[in-house]
Short mmCIF file of C-alpha atoms in Angstrom, two decimals:
data_model
loop_
_atom_site.label_atom_id
_atom_site.label_comp_id
_atom_site.label_asym_id
_atom_site.label_seq_id
_atom_site.Cartn_x
_atom_site.Cartn_y
_atom_site.Cartn_z
CA UNK A 106 61.80 3.99 22.17
CA UNK A 107 63.64 7.26 21.59
CA UNK A 108 60.72 9.23 23.07
CA UNK A 109 60.49 6.94 26.09
CA UNK A 110 64.22 7.25 26.75
CA UNK A 111 64.08 11.04 26.44
CA UNK A 112 61.12 11.16 28.84
CA UNK A 113 63.00 9.03 31.37
CA UNK A 114 66.08 11.26 31.34
CA UNK A 115 63.91 14.38 31.60
CA UNK A 116 62.19 13.14 34.75
CA UNK A 117 64.76 10.91 36.45
CA UNK A 118 65.89 13.62 38.86
CA UNK A 119 62.73 13.01 40.89
CA UNK A 120 64.45 9.91 42.32
CA UNK A 121 67.33 12.09 43.53
CA UNK A 122 64.94 14.71 44.96
CA UNK A 123 63.11 12.03 46.94
CA UNK A 124 66.39 10.49 48.19
CA UNK A 125 65.82 7.19 46.42
CA UNK A 126 69.02 7.51 44.37
CA UNK A 127 72.25 9.52 44.55
CA UNK A 128 73.36 8.91 40.94
CA UNK A 129 72.46 6.97 37.81
CA UNK A 130 75.85 5.47 36.96
CA UNK A 131 74.24 2.10 36.30
CA UNK A 132 75.39 -0.13 33.39
CA UNK A 133 71.84 -1.02 32.35
CA UNK A 134 70.80 2.63 32.13
CA UNK A 135 73.92 3.47 30.15
CA UNK A 136 73.32 0.57 27.75
CA UNK A 137 69.86 1.98 26.90
CA UNK A 138 71.63 4.81 25.07
CA UNK A 139 72.89 2.25 22.52
CA UNK A 140 69.69 0.26 21.99
CA UNK A 141 68.30 2.39 19.17
CA UNK A 142 71.49 2.43 17.09
CA UNK A 143 72.08 -1.28 17.71
CA UNK A 144 68.56 -2.23 16.59
CA UNK A 145 68.96 -0.14 13.45
CA UNK A 146 72.22 -1.93 12.60
CA UNK A 147 71.42 -5.48 13.75
CA UNK A 148 67.60 -5.48 13.42
CA UNK A 149 65.26 -6.47 16.25
CA UNK A 150 66.56 -7.54 19.63
CA UNK A 151 64.64 -10.83 19.79
CA UNK A 152 66.46 -13.36 21.96
CA UNK A 153 68.68 -10.76 23.67
CA UNK A 154 68.61 -10.16 27.40
CA UNK A 155 70.71 -8.77 30.27
CA UNK A 156 71.92 -12.17 31.48
CA UNK A 157 75.56 -11.44 30.62
CA UNK A 158 76.03 -8.42 32.94
CA UNK A 159 74.03 -10.24 35.62
CA UNK A 160 76.42 -13.18 35.39
CA UNK A 161 79.45 -10.89 35.58
CA UNK A 162 77.88 -9.26 38.64
CA UNK A 163 77.88 -12.65 40.35
CA UNK A 164 81.50 -13.42 39.41
CA UNK A 165 82.98 -9.99 40.09
CA UNK A 166 80.80 -8.62 42.89
CA UNK A 167 78.81 -11.20 44.83
CA UNK A 168 81.55 -13.82 45.18
CA UNK A 169 84.16 -11.15 45.92
CA UNK A 170 81.93 -9.64 48.62
CA UNK A 171 81.33 -13.05 50.19
CA UNK A 172 85.12 -13.49 50.40
CA UNK A 173 85.46 -10.29 52.48
CA UNK A 174 84.72 -9.74 56.15
CA UNK A 175 82.02 -7.13 55.23
CA UNK A 176 84.18 -4.27 56.56
CA UNK A 177 86.13 -2.07 54.15
CA UNK A 178 84.97 -4.58 51.58
CA UNK A 179 85.90 -2.59 48.45
CA UNK A 180 89.67 -3.00 48.91
CA UNK A 181 89.17 -6.64 49.91
CA UNK A 182 87.04 -7.30 46.82
CA UNK A 183 89.63 -5.76 44.48
CA UNK A 184 92.41 -7.75 46.17
CA UNK A 185 90.38 -10.96 45.83
CA UNK A 186 89.71 -10.29 42.16
CA UNK A 187 93.38 -9.47 41.46
CA UNK A 188 94.53 -12.69 43.09
CA UNK A 189 91.88 -14.73 41.28
CA UNK A 190 92.98 -13.27 37.94
CA UNK A 191 96.63 -13.98 38.78
CA UNK A 192 95.83 -17.62 39.54
CA UNK A 193 93.82 -17.87 36.30
CA UNK A 194 96.70 -16.42 34.27
CA UNK A 195 99.25 -18.71 35.91
CA UNK A 196 97.00 -21.74 35.39
CA UNK A 197 96.55 -20.86 31.71
CA UNK A 198 100.30 -20.46 31.29
CA UNK A 199 101.09 -23.78 32.97
CA UNK A 200 98.49 -25.52 30.81
CA UNK A 201 100.08 -24.03 27.71
CA UNK A 202 103.56 -24.95 28.93
CA UNK A 203 102.43 -28.50 29.65
CA UNK A 204 100.98 -28.81 26.14
CA UNK A 205 104.24 -27.61 24.61
CA UNK A 206 106.44 -29.89 26.77
CA UNK A 207 104.39 -32.97 27.73
CA UNK A 208 105.84 -35.06 30.52
CA UNK A 209 105.10 -38.43 28.91
CA UNK A 210 107.07 -38.55 25.69
CA UNK A 211 107.38 -41.47 23.31
CA UNK A 212 110.14 -44.03 23.70
CA UNK A 213 112.08 -42.50 20.82
CA UNK A 214 112.32 -39.15 22.59
CA UNK A 215 113.52 -40.83 25.75
CA UNK A 216 116.13 -42.85 23.91
CA UNK A 217 117.41 -39.79 22.05
CA UNK A 218 117.65 -37.84 25.29
CA UNK A 219 119.39 -40.74 27.01
CA UNK A 220 121.96 -40.97 24.22
CA UNK A 221 122.56 -37.22 24.24
CA UNK A 222 122.92 -36.90 28.00
CA UNK A 223 124.97 -40.06 28.57
CA UNK A 224 126.46 -40.29 32.01
CA UNK A 225 125.50 -36.68 32.84
CA UNK A 226 121.94 -37.68 33.80
CA UNK A 227 122.87 -37.99 37.44
CA UNK A 228 124.38 -34.54 37.60
CA UNK A 229 121.62 -32.58 35.86
CA UNK A 230 118.69 -34.06 37.79
CA UNK A 231 117.31 -36.35 35.05
CA UNK A 232 116.93 -40.04 35.62
CA UNK A 233 115.19 -43.07 34.15
CA UNK A 234 111.86 -42.16 32.59
CA UNK A 235 112.70 -38.45 32.58
CA UNK A 236 114.05 -36.08 29.96
CA UNK A 237 115.73 -32.71 29.94
CA UNK A 238 113.98 -29.76 28.28
CA UNK A 239 114.75 -26.12 27.67
CA UNK A 240 112.52 -23.96 29.82
CA UNK A 241 110.98 -20.76 28.42
CA UNK A 242 112.49 -17.53 29.73
CA UNK A 243 109.43 -16.81 31.95
CA UNK A 244 110.30 -19.66 34.32
CA UNK A 245 114.08 -19.44 34.38
CA UNK A 246 113.92 -18.00 37.90
CA UNK A 247 112.58 -21.30 39.26
CA UNK A 248 114.99 -23.64 41.05
CA UNK A 249 114.55 -26.83 39.07
CA UNK A 250 114.49 -30.09 41.02
CA UNK A 251 114.04 -32.25 37.91
CA UNK A 252 113.74 -31.52 34.21
CA UNK A 253 110.16 -30.28 34.53
CA UNK A 254 109.54 -29.60 38.22
CA UNK A 255 110.86 -26.79 40.37
CA UNK A 256 110.08 -24.24 43.07
CA UNK A 257 110.50 -20.55 43.74
CA UNK A 258 110.77 -18.50 46.94
CA UNK A 259 111.17 -14.70 47.08
CA UNK A 260 114.67 -13.29 47.28
CA UNK A 261 113.82 -11.25 50.37
CA UNK A 262 112.54 -13.13 53.40
CA UNK A 263 109.78 -11.14 55.16
CA UNK A 264 110.36 -12.82 58.55
CA UNK A 265 114.02 -13.88 58.81
CA UNK A 266 115.52 -15.68 61.79
CA UNK A 267 112.15 -16.30 63.44
CA UNK A 268 111.68 -18.82 66.21
CA UNK A 269 109.74 -22.01 65.58
CA UNK A 270 107.59 -20.96 68.51
CA UNK A 271 106.30 -18.12 66.34
CA UNK A 272 105.19 -20.63 63.72
CA UNK A 273 103.39 -22.62 66.38
CA UNK A 274 101.64 -19.64 67.96
CA UNK A 275 100.85 -17.34 65.02
CA UNK A 276 100.44 -19.80 62.15
CA UNK A 277 99.12 -22.93 63.84
CA UNK A 278 101.89 -25.13 62.41
CA UNK A 279 101.62 -27.71 65.17
CA UNK A 280 103.31 -30.46 63.12
CA UNK A 281 106.19 -28.33 61.87
CA UNK A 282 108.89 -29.78 64.17
CA UNK A 283 108.21 -33.51 63.52
CA UNK A 284 107.71 -32.83 59.79
CA UNK A 285 110.98 -30.92 59.49
CA UNK A 286 112.87 -33.59 61.45
CA UNK A 287 111.50 -36.31 59.15
CA UNK A 288 112.44 -34.27 56.08
CA UNK A 289 115.99 -33.70 57.32
CA UNK A 290 116.51 -37.38 58.13
CA UNK A 291 115.53 -38.33 54.57
CA UNK A 292 117.09 -35.58 52.47
CA UNK A 293 120.07 -34.41 54.54
CA UNK A 294 122.36 -37.37 55.29
CA UNK A 295 124.69 -35.20 57.35
CA UNK A 296 121.89 -34.24 59.74
CA UNK A 297 123.01 -34.93 63.32
CA UNK A 298 119.56 -36.12 64.37
CA UNK A 299 119.44 -33.36 66.95
CA UNK A 300 116.00 -32.74 68.37
CA UNK A 301 114.51 -29.44 67.27
CA UNK A 302 113.08 -27.13 69.91
CA UNK A 303 110.60 -24.22 69.68
CA UNK A 304 113.55 -21.86 70.29
CA UNK A 305 115.35 -22.90 67.10
CA UNK A 306 115.18 -20.28 64.36
CA UNK A 307 114.09 -20.51 60.72
CA UNK A 308 113.29 -18.10 57.90
CA UNK A 309 109.55 -17.69 57.30
CA UNK A 310 108.25 -16.85 53.81
CA UNK A 311 104.74 -15.77 52.96
CA UNK A 312 104.40 -17.98 49.90
CA UNK A 313 106.06 -20.64 47.77
CA UNK A 314 105.50 -21.24 44.06
CA UNK A 315 105.76 -24.77 42.68
CA UNK A 316 106.27 -25.48 38.98
CA UNK A 317 104.56 -28.73 38.01
CA UNK A 318 103.22 -28.60 34.43
CA UNK A 319 101.89 -32.14 34.59
#
């Protein structure tokens, strides 16, 4: 094996001379450098194959390329991978958080919380069947609606004071006006029931994060 590997490296430049390759920075070729030492330490390589790097190639290259528009795909692939990893990390954290603070507690926990909170349950957002918990420091920047659910929007609005017409034209939010009117009628008692028009202005954010461990 050592002689075969040395012979390959001694003659591999023929592929560059013929224009078949520009370089040999290939993981499989690099891994061949470690085969001899690995076999000496761990014995024969029966049952081993290259399936693992092939699988990673599908996850990190093929799927990322399919998510691009095939133009300037490298930056799009790295952006896709970064976002996918961010979602995976956030999902893992929320799963851990949910395991530490389960939503459905036993009756004893609810009774203890009810006795401790007393008449303050209405003011702190907890009601029947709910309990108040101490959030870890990583999620203190969420605006909590109840004891375990909240939301977050960026401090800086990227598109402030934009017309609703912009939402309709550029973002395809055709149901924004009736949906916002229905929301205001339910959650804002002081709403004057004025009809919204496409010329009314709102702040447009690029994203919204929702905290819902359950």
